[in-house]
XYZ file of N, CA and C in Angstrom:
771
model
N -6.802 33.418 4.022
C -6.621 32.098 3.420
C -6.759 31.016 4.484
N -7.199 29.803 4.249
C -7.280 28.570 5.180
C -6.057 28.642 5.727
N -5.172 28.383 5.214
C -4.155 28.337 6.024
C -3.604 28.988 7.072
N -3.805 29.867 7.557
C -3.943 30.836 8.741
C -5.102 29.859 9.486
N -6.035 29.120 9.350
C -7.012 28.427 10.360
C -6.417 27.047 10.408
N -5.715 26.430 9.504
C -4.968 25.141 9.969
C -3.642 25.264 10.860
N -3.268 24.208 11.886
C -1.988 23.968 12.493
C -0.911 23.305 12.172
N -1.867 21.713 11.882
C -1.228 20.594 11.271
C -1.713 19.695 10.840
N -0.838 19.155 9.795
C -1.092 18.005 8.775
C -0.592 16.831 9.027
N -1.175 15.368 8.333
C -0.540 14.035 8.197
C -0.462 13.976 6.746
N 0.662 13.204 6.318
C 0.596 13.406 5.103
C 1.322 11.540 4.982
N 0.679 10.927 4.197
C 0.883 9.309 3.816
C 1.325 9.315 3.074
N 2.622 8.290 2.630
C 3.574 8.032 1.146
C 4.300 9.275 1.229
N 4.903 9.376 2.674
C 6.000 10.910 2.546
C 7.375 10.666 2.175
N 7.362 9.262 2.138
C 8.869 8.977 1.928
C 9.790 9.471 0.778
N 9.130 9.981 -0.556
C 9.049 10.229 -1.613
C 8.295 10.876 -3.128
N 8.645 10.877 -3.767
C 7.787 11.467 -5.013
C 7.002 12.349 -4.393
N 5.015 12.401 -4.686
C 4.343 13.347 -4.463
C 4.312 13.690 -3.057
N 4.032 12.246 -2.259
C 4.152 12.658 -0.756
C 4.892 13.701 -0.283
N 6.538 13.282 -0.473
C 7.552 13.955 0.009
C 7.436 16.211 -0.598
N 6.922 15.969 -1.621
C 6.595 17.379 -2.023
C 5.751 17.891 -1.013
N 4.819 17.076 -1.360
C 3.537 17.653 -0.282
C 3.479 18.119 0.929
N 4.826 17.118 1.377
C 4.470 17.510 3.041
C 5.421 18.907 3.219
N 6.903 19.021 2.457
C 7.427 19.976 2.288
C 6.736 20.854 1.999
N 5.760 20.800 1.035
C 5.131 22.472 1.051
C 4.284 22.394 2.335
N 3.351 21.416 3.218
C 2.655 22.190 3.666
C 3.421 22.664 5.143
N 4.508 22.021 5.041
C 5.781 22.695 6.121
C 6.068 23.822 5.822
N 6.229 24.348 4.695
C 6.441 25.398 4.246
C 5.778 26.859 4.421
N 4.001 26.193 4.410
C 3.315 27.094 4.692
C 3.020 27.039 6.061
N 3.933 26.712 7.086
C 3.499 26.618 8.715
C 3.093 25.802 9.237
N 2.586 24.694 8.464
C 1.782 23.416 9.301
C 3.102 22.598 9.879
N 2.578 22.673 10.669
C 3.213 20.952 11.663
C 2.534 20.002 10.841
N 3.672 19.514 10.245
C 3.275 18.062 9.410
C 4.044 16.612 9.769
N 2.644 16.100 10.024
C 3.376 14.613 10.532
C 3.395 13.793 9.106
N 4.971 12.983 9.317
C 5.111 12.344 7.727
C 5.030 10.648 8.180
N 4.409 9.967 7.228
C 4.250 8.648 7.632
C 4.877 8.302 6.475
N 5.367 7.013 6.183
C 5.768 5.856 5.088
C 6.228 4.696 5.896
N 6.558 3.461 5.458
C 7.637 2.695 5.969
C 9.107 3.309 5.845
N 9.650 4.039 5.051
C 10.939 4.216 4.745
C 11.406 4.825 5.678
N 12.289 4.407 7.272
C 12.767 5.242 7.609
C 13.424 6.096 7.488
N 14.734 5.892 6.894
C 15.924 6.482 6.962
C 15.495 7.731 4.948
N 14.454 7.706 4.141
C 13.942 8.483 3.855
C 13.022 9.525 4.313
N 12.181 8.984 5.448
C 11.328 10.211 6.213
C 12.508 10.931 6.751
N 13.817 10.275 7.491
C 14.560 11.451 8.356
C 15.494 12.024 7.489
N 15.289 11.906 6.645
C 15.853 12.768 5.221
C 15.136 13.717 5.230
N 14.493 14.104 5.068
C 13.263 14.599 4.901
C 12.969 15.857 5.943
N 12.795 14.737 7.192
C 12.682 15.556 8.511
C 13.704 16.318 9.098
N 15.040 16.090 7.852
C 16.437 16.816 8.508
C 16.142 17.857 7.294
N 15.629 18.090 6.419
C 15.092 18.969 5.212
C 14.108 19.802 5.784
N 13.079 19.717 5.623
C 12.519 20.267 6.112
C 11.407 20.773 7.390
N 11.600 19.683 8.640
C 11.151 20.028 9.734
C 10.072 19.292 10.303
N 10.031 18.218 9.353
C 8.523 17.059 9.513
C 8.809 16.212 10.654
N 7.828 15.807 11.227
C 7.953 14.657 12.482
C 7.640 13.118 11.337
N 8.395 12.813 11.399
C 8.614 11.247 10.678
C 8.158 10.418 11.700
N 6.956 9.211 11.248
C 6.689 8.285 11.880
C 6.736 6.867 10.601
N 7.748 6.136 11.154
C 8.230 4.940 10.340
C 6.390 4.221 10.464
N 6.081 4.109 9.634
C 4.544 3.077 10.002
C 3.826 2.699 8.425
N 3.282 1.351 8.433
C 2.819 1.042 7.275
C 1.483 1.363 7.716
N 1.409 2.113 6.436
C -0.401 2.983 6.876
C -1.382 1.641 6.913
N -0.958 0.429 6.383
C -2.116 -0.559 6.305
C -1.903 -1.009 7.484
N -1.169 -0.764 8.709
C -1.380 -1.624 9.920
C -1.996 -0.371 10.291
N -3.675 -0.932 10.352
C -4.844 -0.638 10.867
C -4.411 -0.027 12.652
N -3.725 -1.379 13.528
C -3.548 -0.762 15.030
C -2.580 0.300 15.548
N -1.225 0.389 14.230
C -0.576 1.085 14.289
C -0.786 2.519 14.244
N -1.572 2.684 13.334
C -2.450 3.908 12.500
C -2.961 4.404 13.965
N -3.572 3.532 14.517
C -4.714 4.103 15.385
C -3.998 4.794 16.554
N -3.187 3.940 16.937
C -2.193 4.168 18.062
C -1.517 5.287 17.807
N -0.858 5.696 16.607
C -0.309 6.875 16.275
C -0.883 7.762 15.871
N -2.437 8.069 15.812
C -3.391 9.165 15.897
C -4.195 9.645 16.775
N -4.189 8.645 18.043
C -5.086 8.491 19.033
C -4.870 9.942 19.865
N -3.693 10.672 19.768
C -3.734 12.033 20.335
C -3.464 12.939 19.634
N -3.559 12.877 18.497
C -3.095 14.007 17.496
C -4.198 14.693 17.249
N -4.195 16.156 16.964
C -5.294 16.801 15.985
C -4.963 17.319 15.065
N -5.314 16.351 14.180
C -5.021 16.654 12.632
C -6.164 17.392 11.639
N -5.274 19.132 11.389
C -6.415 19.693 10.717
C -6.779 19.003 9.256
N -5.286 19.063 8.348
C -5.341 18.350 7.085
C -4.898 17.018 6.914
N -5.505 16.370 6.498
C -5.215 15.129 5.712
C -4.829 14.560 4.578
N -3.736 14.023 4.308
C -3.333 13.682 2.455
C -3.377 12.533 2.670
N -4.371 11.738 2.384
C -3.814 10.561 1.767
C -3.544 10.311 0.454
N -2.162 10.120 0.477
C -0.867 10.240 -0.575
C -0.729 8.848 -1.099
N -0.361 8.136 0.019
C 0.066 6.263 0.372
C -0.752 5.764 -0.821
N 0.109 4.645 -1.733
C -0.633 4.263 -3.087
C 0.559 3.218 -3.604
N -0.116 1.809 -3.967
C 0.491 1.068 -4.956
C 0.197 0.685 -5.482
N 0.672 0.029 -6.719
C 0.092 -0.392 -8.273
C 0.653 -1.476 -8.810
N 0.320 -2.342 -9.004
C 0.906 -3.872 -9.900
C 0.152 -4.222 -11.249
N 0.620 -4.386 -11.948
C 0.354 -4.359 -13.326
C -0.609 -6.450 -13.251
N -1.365 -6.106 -14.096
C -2.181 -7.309 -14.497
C -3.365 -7.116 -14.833
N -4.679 -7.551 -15.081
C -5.507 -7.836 -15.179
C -6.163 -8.891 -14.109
N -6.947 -8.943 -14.374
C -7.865 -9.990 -13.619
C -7.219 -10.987 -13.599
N -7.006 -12.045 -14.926
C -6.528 -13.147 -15.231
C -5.135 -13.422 -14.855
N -4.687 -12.216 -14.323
C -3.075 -12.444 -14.227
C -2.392 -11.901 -12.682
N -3.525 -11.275 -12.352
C -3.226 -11.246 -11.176
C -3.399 -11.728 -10.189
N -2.344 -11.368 -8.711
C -2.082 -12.683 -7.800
C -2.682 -12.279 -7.027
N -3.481 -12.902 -5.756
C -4.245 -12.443 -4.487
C -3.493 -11.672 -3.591
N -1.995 -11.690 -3.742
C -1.168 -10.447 -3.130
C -1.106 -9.173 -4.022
N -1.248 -9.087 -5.536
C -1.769 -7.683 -5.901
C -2.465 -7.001 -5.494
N -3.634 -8.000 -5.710
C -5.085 -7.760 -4.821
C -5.324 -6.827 -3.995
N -4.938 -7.603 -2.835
C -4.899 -7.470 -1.316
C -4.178 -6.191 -1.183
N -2.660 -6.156 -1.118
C -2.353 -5.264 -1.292
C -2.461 -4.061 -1.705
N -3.500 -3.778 -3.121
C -3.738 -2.609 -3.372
C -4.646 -2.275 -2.471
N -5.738 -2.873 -1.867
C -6.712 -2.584 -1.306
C -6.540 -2.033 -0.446
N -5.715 -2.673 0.567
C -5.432 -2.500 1.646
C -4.395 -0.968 1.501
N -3.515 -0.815 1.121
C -2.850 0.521 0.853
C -3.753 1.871 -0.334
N -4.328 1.364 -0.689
C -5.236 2.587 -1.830
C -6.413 2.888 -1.256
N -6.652 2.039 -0.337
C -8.637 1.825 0.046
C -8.756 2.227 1.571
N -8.088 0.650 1.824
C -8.422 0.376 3.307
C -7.839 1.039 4.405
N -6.533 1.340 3.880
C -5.970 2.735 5.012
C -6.628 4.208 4.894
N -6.714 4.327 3.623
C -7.448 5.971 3.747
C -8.810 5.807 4.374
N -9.475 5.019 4.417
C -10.850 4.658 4.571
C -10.703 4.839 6.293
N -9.670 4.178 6.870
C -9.108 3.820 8.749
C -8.791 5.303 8.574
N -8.150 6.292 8.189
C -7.631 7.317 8.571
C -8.215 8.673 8.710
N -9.744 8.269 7.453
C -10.421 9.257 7.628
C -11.777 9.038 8.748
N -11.942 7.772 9.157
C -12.328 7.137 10.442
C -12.063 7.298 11.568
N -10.585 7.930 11.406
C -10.195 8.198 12.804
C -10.254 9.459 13.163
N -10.062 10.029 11.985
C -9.618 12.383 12.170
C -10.855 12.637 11.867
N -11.565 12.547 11.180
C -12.893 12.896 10.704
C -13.539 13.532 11.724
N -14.203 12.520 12.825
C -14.568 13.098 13.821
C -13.678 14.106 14.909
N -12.371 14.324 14.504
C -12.395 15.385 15.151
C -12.447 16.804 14.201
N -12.105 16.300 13.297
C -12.114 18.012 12.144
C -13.807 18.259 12.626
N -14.735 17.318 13.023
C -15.864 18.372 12.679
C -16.145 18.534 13.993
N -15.478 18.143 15.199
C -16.095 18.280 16.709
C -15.286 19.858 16.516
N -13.936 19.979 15.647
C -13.644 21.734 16.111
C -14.149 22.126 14.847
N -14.936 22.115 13.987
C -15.448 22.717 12.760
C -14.793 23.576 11.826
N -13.487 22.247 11.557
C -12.522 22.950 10.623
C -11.475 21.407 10.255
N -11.391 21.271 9.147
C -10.598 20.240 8.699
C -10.573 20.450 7.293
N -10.003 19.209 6.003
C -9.680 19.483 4.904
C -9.104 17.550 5.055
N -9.552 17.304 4.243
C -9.133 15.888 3.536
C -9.110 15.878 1.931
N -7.720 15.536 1.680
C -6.991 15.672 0.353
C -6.905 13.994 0.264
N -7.357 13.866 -0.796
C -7.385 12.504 -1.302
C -6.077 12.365 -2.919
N -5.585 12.012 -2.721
C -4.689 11.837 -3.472
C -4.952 10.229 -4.692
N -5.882 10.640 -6.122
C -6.253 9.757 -6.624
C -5.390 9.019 -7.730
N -5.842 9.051 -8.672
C -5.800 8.728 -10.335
C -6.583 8.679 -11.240
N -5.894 9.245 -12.751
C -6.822 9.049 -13.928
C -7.511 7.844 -13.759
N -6.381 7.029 -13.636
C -6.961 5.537 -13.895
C -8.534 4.943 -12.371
N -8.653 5.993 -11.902
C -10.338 5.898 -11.094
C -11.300 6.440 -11.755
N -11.161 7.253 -13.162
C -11.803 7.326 -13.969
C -12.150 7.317 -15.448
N -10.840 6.528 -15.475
C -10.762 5.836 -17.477
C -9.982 4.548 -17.252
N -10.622 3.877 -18.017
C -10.254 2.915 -17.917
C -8.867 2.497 -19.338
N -8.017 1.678 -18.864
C -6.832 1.341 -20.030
C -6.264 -0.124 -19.567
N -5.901 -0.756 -20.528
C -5.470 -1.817 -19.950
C -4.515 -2.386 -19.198
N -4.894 -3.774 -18.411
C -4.258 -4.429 -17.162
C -4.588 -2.985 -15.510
N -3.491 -3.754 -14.938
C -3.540 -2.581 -13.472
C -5.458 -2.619 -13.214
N -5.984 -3.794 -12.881
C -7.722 -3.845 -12.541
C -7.714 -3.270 -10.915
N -6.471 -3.729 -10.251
C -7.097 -3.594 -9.039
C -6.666 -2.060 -8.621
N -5.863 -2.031 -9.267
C -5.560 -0.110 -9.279
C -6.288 0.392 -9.656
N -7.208 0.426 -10.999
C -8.454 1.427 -11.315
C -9.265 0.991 -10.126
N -9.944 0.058 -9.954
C -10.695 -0.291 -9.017
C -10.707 0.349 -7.558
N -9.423 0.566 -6.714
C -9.024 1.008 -5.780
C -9.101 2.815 -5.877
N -9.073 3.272 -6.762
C -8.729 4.893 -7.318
C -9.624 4.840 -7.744
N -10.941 4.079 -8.343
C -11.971 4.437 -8.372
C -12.837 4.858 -7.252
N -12.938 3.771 -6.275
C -13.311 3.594 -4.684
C -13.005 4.779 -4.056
N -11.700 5.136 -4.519
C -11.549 6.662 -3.581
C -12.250 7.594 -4.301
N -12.820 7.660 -5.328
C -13.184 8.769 -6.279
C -14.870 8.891 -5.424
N -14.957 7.828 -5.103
C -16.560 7.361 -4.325
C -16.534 8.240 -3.099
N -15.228 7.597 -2.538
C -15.104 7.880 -1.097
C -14.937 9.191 -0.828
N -14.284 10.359 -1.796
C -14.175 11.658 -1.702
C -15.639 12.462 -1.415
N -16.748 12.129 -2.657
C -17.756 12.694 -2.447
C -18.115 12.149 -1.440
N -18.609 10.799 -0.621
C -19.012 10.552 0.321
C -18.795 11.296 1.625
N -17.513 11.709 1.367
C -17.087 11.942 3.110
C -17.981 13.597 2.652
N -17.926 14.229 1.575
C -18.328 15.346 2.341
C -19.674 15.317 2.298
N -20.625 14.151 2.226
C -22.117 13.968 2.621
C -22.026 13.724 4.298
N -20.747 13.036 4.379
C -20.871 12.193 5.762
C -20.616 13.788 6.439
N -19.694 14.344 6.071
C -19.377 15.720 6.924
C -20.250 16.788 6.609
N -21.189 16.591 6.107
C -22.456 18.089 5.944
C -22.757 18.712 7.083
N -22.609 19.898 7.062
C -23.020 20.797 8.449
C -21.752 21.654 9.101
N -20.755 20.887 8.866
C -19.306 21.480 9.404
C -18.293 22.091 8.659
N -17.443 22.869 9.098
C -16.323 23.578 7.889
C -15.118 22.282 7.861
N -15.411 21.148 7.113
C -14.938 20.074 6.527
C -15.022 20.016 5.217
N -13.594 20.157 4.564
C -13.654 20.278 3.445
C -13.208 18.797 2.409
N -13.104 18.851 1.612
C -12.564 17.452 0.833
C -12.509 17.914 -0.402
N -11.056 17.221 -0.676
C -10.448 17.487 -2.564
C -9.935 16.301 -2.558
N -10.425 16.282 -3.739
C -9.905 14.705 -4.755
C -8.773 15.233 -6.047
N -7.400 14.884 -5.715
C -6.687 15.332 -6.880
C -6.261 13.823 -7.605
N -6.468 14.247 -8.914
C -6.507 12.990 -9.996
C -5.263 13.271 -10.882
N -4.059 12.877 -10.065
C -2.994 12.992 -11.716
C -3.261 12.479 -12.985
N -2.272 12.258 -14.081
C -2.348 11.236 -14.890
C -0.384 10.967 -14.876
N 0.178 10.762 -15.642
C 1.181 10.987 -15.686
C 2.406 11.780 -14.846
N 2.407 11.433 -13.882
C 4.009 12.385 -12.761
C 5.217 12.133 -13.200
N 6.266 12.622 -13.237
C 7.145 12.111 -13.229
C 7.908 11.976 -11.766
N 7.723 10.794 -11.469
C 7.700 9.822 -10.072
C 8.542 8.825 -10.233
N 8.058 7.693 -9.300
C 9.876 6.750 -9.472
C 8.575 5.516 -9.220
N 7.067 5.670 -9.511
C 6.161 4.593 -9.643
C 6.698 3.567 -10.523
N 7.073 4.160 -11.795
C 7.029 3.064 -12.917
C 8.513 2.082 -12.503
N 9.079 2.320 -12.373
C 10.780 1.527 -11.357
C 9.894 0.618 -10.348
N 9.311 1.195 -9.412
C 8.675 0.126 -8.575
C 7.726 -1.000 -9.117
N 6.934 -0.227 -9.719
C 5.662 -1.574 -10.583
C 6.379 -2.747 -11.288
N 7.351 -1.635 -12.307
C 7.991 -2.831 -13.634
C 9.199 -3.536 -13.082
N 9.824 -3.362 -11.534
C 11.014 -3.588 -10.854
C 11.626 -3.472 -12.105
N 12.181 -1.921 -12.101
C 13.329 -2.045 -13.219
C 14.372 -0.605 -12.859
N 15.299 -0.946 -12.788
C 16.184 0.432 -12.571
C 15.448 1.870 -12.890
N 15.705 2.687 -11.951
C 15.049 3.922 -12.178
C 15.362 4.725 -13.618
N 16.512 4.414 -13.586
C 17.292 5.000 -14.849
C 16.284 4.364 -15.946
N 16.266 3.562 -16.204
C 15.544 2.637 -17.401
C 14.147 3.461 -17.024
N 13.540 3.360 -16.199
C 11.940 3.830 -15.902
C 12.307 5.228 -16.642
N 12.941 6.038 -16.224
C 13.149 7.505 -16.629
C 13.233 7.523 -18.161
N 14.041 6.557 -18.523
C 14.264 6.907 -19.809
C 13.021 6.330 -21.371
N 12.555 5.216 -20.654
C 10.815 4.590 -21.115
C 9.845 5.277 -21.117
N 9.847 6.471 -19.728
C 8.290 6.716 -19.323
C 8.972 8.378 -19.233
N 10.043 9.073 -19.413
C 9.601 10.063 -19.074
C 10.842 10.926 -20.401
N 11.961 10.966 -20.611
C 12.456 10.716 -21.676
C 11.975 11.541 -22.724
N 12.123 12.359 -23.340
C 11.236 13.129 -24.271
C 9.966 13.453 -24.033
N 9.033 13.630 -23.083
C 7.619 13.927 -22.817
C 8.057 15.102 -21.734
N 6.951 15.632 -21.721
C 6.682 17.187 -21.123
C 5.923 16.712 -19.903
N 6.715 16.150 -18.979
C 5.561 15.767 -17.744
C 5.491 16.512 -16.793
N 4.275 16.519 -15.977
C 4.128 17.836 -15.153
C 5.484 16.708 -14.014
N 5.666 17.343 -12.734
C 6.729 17.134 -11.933
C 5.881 16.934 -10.420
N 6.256 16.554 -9.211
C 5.791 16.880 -8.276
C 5.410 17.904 -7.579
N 6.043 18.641 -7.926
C 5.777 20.122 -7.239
C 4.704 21.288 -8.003
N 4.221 20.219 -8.947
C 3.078 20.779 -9.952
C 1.131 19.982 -8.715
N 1.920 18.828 -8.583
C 0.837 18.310 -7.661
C 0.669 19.022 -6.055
N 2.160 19.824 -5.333
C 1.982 20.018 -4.244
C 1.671 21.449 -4.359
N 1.710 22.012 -5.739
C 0.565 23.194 -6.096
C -0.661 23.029 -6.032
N -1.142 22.009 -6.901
C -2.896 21.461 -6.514
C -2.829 21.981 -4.965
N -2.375 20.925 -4.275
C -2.858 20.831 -2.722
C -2.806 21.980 -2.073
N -1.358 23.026 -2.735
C -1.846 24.112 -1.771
C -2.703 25.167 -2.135
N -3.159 25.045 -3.287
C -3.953 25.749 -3.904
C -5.844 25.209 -3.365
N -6.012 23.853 -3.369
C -7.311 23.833 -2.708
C -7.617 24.077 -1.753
N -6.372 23.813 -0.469
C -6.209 24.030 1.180
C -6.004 25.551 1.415
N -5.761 26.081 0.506
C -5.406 27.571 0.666
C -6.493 28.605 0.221
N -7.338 28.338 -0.167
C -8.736 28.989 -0.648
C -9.881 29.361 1.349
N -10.305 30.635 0.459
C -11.176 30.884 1.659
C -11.985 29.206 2.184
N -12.208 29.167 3.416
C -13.001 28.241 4.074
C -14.299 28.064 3.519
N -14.797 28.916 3.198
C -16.332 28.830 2.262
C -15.757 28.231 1.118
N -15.009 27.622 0.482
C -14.612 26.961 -0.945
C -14.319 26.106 -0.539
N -15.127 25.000 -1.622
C -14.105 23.491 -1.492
C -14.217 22.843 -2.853
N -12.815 22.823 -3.171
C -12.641 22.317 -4.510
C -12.717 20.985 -4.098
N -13.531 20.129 -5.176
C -14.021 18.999 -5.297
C -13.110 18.137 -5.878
N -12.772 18.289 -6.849
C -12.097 17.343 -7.884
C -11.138 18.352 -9.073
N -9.848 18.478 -8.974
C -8.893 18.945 -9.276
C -8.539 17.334 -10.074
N -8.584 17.337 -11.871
C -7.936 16.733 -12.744
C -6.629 17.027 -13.446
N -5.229 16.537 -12.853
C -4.009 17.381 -13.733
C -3.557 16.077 -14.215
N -3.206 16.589 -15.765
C -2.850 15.709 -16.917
C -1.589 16.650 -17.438
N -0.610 15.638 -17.922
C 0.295 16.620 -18.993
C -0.639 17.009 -20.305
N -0.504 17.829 -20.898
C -0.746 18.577 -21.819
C -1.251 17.624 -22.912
N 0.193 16.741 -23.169
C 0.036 16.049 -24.145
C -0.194 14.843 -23.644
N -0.946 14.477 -22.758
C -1.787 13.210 -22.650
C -3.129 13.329 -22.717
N -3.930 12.358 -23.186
C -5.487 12.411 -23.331
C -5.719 10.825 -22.760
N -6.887 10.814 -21.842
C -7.755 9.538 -21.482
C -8.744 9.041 -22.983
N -8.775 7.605 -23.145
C -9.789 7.342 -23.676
C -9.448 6.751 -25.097
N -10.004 6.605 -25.807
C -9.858 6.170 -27.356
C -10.795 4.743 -27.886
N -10.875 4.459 -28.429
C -11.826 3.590 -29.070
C -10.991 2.356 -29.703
N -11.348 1.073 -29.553
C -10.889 0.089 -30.021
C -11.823 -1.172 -30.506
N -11.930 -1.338 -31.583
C -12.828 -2.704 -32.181
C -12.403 -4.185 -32.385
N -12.798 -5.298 -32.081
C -11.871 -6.257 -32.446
C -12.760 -7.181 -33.440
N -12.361 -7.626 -34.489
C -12.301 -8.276 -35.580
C -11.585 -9.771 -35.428
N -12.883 -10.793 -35.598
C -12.314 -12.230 -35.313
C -12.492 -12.755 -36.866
N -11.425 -13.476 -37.298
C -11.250 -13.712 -38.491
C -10.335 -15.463 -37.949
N -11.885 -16.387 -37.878
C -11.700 -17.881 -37.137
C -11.197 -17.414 -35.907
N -10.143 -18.498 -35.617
C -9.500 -18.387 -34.113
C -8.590 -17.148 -33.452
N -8.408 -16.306 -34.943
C -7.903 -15.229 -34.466
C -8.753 -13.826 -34.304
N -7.868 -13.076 -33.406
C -8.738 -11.430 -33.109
C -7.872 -10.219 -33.416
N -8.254 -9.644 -34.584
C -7.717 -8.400 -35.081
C -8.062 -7.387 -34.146
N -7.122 -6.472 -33.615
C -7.978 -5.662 -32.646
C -7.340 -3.834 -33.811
N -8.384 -3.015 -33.546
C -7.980 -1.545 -34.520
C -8.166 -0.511 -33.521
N -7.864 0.128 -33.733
C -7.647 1.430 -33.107
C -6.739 1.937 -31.934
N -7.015 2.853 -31.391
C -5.858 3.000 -30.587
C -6.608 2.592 -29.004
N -5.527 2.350 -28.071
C -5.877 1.873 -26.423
C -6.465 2.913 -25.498
């Protein structure tokens, strides 16, 4: 299995939810895993759990990033790190914006800029992209979040054109639904309330359903590279059809979102 040829991992957004799974399992399976978030005093939770080197750092400071990779050799890569603000175009602020970009885009984009070239100077690496449905269906508001999780959906296949020739691998995992502590952060609303809105009677897969994905693509012979791993709860479906009907100044809209 790969894992017998990897040492160690970075794993982004470890402070919690999927991150924090992730890096625990791939601690689990032997890697030296370095954990990044801002949250300190959650990474050394963490790192008193299960054995991770915690580095307090916002993956979007570009010099920080650099400075704290500049001697590392990192076999696997997660970029995990991800935020989401609800709006549309019309309603959103140039700090949604920015922000998503810069944390969904522009750091994974610096991080696989920086390790890249070494996974293929020793001809062995693995970059886990950590996506969303919403990079490939569209639903309403959250523009700069599809947009951003789309970009990575780009950026996954790209890197392994950019890495052709070397045992560099790349997986794109696309949740839909986690049960995570996202929706509390987006809607700023007590977790309790998020739990009981968004998760509350539904059958949602859990985190440790996602840090199966990861060890399941990283763990496959080296000749395999799963591409694009889609996990949905059961009872969710992307997509549906909607018509709108203007009757004068008003707009009937039918079907479902």
């Amino acid at each position: 299995m790969a894992f017998s040829d990897y040492k160690t991992a970075l794993v982004t957004g470890a402070s919690g939810g999927m991150g924090w799974a992730i890096a625990e399992r791939l601690r689990a399976k032997g890697l030296t895993v370095h954990a990044l978030a801002r949250n300190a005093d959650k990474l050394q939770e963490l790192a008193d759990r299960c054995g991770v080197i915690p580095h307090a750092v916002d993956v979007s400071d570009t010099e920080a990033v650099t400075a704290l990779v500049k001697d590392l050799e990192i076999d696997v890569l997660v970029n995990n790190a991800g935020v989401s603000r609800p709006g549309s175009i019309l309603t959103s602020s140039a700090f949604d914006i920015d922000e998503q970009i810069d944390v969904n885009l522009r750091a994974a984009l610096h991080l696989a800029r920086l390790l890249l070239p070494g996974m293929m100077a020793r001809d062995r690496g693995h970059i886990v992209n950590i996506t969303s449905m919403a990079g490939h269906y569209e639903f309403g508001g959250h523009i700069a979040y599809h947009a951003t999780k789309a970009a990575m959906h780009t950026v996954s296949r790209q890197l392994r054109v950019d890495a052709f020739g070397r045992r560099v691998r790349v997986t794109e995992i696309s949740p839909g639904r986690v049960e995570t502590d996202i929706f509390a952060k987006v809607e700023k609303i007590d977790p309790a309330e998020a739990k009981r809105k968004y998760y509350e009677g539904f059958e949602m897969p859990q985190v440790s359903d996602i840090a199966d994905a990861v060890e399941y693509a990283v763990g496959t012979p080296q000749y395999v590279n799963i591409n694009l791993i889609e996990l949905l709860p059961t009872l969710q479906v992307p997509g549906g059809l909607r018509t709108a009907k203007r009757v004068g100044d008003d707009v009937i809209l039918t079907g479902n979102k």
